[in-house]
PDB file of C-alpha atoms and ligand atoms in Angstrom:
ATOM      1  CA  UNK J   9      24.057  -5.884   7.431  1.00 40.00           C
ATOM      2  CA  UNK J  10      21.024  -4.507   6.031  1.00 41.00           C
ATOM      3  CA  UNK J  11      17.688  -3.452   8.845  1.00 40.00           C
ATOM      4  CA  UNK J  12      16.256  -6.488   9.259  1.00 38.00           C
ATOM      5  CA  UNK J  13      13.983  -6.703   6.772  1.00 39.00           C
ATOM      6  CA  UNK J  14      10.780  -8.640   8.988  1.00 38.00           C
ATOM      7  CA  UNK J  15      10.001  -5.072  11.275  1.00 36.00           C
ATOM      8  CA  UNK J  16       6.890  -5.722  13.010  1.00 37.00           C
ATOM      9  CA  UNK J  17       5.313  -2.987  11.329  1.00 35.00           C
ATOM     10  CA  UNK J  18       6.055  -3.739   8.339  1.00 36.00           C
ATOM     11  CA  UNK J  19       5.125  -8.211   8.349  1.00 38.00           C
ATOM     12  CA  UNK J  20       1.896  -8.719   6.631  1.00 43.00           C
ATOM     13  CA  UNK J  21      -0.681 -11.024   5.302  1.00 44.00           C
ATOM     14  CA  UNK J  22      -2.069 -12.370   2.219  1.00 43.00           C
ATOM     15  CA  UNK J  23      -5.105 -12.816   4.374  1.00 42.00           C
ATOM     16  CA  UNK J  24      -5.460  -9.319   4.430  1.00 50.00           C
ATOM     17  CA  UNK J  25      -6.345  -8.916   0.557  1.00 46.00           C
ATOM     18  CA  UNK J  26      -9.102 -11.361   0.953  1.00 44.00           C
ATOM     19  CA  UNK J  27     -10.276  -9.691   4.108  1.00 52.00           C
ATOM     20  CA  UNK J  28     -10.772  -6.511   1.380  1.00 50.00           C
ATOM     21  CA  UNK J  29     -12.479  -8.633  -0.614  1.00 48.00           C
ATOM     22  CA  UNK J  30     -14.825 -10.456   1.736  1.00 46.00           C
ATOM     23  CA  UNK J  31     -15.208  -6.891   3.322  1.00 48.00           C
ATOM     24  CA  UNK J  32     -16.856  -5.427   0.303  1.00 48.00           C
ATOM     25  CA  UNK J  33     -18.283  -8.553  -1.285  1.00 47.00           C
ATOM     26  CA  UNK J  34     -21.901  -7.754  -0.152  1.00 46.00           C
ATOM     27  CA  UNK J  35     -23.024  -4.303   1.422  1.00 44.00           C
ATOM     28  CA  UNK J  36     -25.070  -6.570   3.710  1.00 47.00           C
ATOM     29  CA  UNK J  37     -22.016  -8.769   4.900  1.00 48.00           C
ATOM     30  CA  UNK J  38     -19.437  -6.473   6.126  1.00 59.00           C
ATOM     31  CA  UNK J  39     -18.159  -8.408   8.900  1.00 64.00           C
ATOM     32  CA  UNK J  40     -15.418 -10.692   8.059  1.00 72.00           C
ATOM     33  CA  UNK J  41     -16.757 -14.521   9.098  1.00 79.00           C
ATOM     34  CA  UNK J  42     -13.032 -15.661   9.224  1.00 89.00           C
ATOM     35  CA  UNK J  43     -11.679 -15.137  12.938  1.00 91.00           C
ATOM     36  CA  UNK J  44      -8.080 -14.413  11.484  1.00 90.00           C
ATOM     37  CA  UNK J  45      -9.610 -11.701   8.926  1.00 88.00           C
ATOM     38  CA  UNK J  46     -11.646 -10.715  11.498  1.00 89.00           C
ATOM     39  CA  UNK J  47      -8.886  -9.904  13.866  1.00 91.00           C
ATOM     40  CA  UNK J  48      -7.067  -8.253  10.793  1.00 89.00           C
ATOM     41  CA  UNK J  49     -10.186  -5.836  10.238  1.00 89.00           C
ATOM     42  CA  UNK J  50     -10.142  -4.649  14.340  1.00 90.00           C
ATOM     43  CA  UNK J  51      -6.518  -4.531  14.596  1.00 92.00           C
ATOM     44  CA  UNK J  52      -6.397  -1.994  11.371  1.00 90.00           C
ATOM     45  CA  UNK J  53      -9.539  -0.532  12.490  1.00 90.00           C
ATOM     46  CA  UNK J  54     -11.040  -1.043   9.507  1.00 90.00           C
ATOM     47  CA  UNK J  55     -14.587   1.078   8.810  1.00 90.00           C
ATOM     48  CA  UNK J  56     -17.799  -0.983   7.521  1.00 87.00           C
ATOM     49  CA  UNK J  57     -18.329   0.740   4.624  1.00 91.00           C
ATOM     50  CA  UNK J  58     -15.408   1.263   2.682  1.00 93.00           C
ATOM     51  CA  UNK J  59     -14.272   2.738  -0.751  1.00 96.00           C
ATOM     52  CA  UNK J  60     -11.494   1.249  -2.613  1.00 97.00           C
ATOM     53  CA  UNK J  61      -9.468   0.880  -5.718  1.00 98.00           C
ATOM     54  CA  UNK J  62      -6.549  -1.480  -6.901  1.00 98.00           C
ATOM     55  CA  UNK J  63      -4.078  -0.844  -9.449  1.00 98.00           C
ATOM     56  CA  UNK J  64      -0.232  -0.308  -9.847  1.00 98.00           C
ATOM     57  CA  UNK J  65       2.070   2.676  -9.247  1.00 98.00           C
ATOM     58  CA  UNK J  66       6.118   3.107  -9.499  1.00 98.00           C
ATOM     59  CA  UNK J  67       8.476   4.508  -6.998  1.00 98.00           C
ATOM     60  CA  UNK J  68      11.641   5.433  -7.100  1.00 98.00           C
ATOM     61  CA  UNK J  69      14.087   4.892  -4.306  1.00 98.00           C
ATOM     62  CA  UNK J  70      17.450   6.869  -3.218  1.00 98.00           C
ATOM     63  CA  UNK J  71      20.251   6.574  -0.936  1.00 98.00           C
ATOM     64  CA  UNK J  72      19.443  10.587   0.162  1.00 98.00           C
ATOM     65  CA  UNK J  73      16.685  12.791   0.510  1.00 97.00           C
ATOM     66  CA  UNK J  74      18.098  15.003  -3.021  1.00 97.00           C
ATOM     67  CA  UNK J  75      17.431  11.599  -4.725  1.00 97.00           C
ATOM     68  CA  UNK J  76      20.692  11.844  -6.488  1.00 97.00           C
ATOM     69  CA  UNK J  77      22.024   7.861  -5.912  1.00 98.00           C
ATOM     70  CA  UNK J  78      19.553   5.172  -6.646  1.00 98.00           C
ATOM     71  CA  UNK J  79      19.345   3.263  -3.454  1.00 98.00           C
ATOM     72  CA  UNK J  80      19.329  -0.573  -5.775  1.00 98.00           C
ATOM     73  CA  UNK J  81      19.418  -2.866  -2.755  1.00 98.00           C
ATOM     74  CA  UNK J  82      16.971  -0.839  -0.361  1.00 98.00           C
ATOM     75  CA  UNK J  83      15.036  -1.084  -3.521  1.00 98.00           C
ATOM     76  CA  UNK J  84      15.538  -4.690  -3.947  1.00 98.00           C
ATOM     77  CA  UNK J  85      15.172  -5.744  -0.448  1.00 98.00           C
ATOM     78  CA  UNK J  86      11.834  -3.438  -0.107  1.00 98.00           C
ATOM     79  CA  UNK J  87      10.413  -5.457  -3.474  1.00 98.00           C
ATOM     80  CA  UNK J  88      11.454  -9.120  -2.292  1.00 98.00           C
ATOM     81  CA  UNK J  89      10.029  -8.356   1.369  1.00 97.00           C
ATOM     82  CA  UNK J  90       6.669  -7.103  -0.240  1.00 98.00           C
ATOM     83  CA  UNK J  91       6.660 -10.515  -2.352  1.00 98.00           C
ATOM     84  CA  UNK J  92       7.286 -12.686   0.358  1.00 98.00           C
ATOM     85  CA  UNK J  93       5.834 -11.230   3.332  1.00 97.00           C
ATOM     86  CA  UNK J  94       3.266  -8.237   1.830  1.00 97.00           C
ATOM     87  CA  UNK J  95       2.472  -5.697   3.245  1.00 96.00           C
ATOM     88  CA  UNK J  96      -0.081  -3.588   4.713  1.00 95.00           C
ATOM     89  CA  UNK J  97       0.317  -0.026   5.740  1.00 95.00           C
ATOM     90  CA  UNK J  98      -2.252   1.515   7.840  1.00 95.00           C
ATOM     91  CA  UNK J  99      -2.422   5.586   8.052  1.00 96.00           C
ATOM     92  CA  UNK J 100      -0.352   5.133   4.357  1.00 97.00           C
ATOM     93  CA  UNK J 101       0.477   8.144   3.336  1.00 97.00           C
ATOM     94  CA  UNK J 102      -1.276  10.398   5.702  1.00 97.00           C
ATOM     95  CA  UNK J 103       0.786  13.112   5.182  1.00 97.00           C
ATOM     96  CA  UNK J 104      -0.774  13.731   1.667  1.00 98.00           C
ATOM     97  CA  UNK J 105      -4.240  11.305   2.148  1.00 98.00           C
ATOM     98  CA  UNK J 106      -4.865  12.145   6.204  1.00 97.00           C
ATOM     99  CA  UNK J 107      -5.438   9.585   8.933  1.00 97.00           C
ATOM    100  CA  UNK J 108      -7.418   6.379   7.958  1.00 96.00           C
ATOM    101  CA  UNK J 109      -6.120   5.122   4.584  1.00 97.00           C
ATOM    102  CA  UNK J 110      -5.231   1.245   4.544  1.00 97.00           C
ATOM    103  CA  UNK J 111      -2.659   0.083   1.848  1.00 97.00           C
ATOM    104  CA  UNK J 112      -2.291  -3.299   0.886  1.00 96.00           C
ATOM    105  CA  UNK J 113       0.696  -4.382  -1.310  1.00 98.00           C
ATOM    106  CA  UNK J 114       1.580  -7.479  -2.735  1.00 97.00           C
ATOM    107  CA  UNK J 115       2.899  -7.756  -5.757  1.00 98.00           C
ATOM    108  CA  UNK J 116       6.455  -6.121  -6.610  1.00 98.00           C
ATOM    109  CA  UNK J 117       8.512  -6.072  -9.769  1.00 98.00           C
ATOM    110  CA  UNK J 118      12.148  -4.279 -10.537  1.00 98.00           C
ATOM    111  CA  UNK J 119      11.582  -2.705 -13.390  1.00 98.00           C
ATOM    112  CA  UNK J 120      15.054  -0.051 -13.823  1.00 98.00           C
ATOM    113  CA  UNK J 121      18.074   0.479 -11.380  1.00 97.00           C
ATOM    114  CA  UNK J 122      16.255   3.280  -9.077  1.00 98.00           C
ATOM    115  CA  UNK J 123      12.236   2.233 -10.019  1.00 98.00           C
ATOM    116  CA  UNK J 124       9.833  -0.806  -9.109  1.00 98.00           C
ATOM    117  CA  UNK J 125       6.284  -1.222  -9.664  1.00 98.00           C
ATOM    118  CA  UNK J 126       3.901  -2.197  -6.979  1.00 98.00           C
ATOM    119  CA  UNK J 127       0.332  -3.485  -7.302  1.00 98.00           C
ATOM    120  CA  UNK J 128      -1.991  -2.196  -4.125  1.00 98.00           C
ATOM    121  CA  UNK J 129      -5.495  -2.571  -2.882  1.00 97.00           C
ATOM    122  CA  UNK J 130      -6.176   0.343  -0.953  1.00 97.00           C
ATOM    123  CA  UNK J 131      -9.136   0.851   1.418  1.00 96.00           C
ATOM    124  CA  UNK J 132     -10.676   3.791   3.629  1.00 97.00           C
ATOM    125  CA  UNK J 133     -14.071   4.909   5.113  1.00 96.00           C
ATOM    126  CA  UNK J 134     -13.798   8.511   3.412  1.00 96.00           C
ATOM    127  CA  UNK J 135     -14.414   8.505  -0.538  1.00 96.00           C
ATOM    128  CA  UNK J 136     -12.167  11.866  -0.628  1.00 97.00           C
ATOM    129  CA  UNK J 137      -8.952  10.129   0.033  1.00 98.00           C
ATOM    130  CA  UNK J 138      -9.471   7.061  -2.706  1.00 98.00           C
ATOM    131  CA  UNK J 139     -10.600   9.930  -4.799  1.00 98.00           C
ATOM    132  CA  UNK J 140      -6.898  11.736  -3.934  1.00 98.00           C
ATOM    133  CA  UNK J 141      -5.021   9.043  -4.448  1.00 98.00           C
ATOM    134  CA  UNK J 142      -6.473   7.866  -7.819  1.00 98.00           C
ATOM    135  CA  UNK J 143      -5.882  11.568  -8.835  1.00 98.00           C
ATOM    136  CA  UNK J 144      -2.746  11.405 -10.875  1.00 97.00           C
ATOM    137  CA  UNK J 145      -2.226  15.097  -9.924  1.00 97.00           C
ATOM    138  CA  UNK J 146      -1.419  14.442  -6.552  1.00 98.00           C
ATOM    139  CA  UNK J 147       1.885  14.469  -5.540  1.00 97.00           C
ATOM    140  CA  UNK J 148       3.871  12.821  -2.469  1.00 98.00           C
ATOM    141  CA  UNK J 149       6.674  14.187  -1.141  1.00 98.00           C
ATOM    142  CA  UNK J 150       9.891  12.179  -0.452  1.00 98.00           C
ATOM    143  CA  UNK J 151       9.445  10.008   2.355  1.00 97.00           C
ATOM    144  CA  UNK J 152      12.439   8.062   4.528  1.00 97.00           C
ATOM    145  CA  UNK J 153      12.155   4.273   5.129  1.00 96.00           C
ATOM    146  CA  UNK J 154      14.192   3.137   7.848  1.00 96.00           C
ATOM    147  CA  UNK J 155      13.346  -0.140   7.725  1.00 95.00           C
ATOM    148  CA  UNK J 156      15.246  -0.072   3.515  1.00 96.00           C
ATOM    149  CA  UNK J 157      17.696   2.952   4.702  1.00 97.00           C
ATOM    150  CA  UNK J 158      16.135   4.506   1.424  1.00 98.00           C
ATOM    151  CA  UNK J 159      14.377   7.574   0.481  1.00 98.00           C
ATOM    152  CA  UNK J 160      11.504   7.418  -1.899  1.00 98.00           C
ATOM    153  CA  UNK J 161       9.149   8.956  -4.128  1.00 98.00           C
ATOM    154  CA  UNK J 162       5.593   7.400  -4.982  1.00 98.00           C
ATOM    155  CA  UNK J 163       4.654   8.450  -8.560  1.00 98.00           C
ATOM    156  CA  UNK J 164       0.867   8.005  -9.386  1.00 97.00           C
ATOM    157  CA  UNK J 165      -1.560   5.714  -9.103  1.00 98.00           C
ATOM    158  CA  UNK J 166      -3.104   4.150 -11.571  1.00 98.00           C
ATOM    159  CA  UNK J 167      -6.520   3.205 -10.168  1.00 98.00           C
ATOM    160  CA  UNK J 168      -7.592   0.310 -12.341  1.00 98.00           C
ATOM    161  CA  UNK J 169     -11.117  -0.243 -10.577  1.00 97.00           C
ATOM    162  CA  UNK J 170     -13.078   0.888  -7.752  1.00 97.00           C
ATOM    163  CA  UNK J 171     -15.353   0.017  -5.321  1.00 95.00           C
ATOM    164  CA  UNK J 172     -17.993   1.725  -3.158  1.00 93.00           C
ATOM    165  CA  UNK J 173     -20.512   0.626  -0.504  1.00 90.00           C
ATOM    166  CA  UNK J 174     -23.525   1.827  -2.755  1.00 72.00           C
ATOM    167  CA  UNK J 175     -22.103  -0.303  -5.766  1.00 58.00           C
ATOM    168  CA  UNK J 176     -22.347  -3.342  -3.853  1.00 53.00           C
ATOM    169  CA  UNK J 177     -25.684  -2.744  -2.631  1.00 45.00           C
TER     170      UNK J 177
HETATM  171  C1  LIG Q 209      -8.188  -5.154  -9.581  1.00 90.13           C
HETATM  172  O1  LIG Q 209      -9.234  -6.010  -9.150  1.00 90.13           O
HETATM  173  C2  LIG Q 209      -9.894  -6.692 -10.201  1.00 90.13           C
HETATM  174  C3  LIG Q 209     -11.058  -7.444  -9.590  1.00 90.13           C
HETATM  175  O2  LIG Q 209     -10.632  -8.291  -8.557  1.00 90.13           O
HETATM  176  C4  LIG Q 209      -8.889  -7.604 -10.923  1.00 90.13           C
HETATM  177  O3  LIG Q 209      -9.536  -8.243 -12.007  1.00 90.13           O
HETATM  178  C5  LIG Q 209      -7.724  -6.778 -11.425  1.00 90.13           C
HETATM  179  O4  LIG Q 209      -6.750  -7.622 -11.966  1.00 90.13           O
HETATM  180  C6  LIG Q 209      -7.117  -5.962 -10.301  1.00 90.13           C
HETATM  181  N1  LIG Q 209      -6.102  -5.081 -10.861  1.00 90.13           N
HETATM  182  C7  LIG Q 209      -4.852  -5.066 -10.411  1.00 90.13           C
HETATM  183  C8  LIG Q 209      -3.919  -4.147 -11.105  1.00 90.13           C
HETATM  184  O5  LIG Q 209      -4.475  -5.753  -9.481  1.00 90.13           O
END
């Protein structure tokens, strides 16, 4: 039987990609006038000014940390939670981006035995860490998922667009 697949952690919202958006709509507006994406913004902690990008990335998943077996079904089951249930990960990645990064991911897609593709939103009060994660130098060590039993590796992101406070003025 595989970890149950709904972890607290790990059960997110749709709600949460328009709470990004009506975050950042207007530099004026930055409070949230829905009560659930309102809630959303507090629980996260999420800043008043933000930066942000979207775009895709791939990542590779393994049954071990010397990625030597693709881990298919962690893979699988990590892709058809995300497209169900999405997924927001607050702190993501902060051992390469530091405390305060919020991911949002919604969108998943197989796309070989040991890869998928994922399409994020990403938000955080510091312009440094969108800057580090659009950088497609930076690199992310292997990181265990309990949750999927699997190890992965996040390859790049591709930043397709960004957003600043000042841009919104
Ligand atoms: C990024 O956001 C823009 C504006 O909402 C949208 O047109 C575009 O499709 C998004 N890109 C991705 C990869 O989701």
């Amino acid at each position: 039987m595989a970890p149950s697949i709904l972890a607290p952690r790990r059960i997110m919202l749709g709600a949460v990609a328009l709470l990004i958006a009506a975050t950042e709509c207007s530099a004026t507006m930055t409070v949230p006038t829905s009560f659930l994406l309102q809630q959303i913004a507090q629980t996260v902690s999420l800043p008043m000014y933000t930066w942000s990008a979207n775009g895709t990335h791939t990542a590779k998943g393994y049954t071990s940390k010397d990625a030597s077996t693709a881990s298919v079904q962690g893979l699988h089951e990590d892709c058809e939670n995300i497209n169900l249930n999405k997924k927001i990960a607050v702190n993501f990645r902060s051992d390469v981006l530091g405390d305060g990064a919020i991911g949002y991911f919604y969108k998943c897609e197989k796309i070989s035995h040991d890869t998928s593709k994922y399409w994020f939103t990403i938000s955080s009060g510091e312009e440094s860490q969108i800057d580090q994660l659009c950088n497609s130098d930076t690199k992310y060590p292997i990181v265990y998922d309990s949750q999927h039993n699997t190890w992965f590796i996040d390859e790049p992101f591709d930043c397709t667009q960004r957003t600043s406070p000042t841009s919104l003025a």
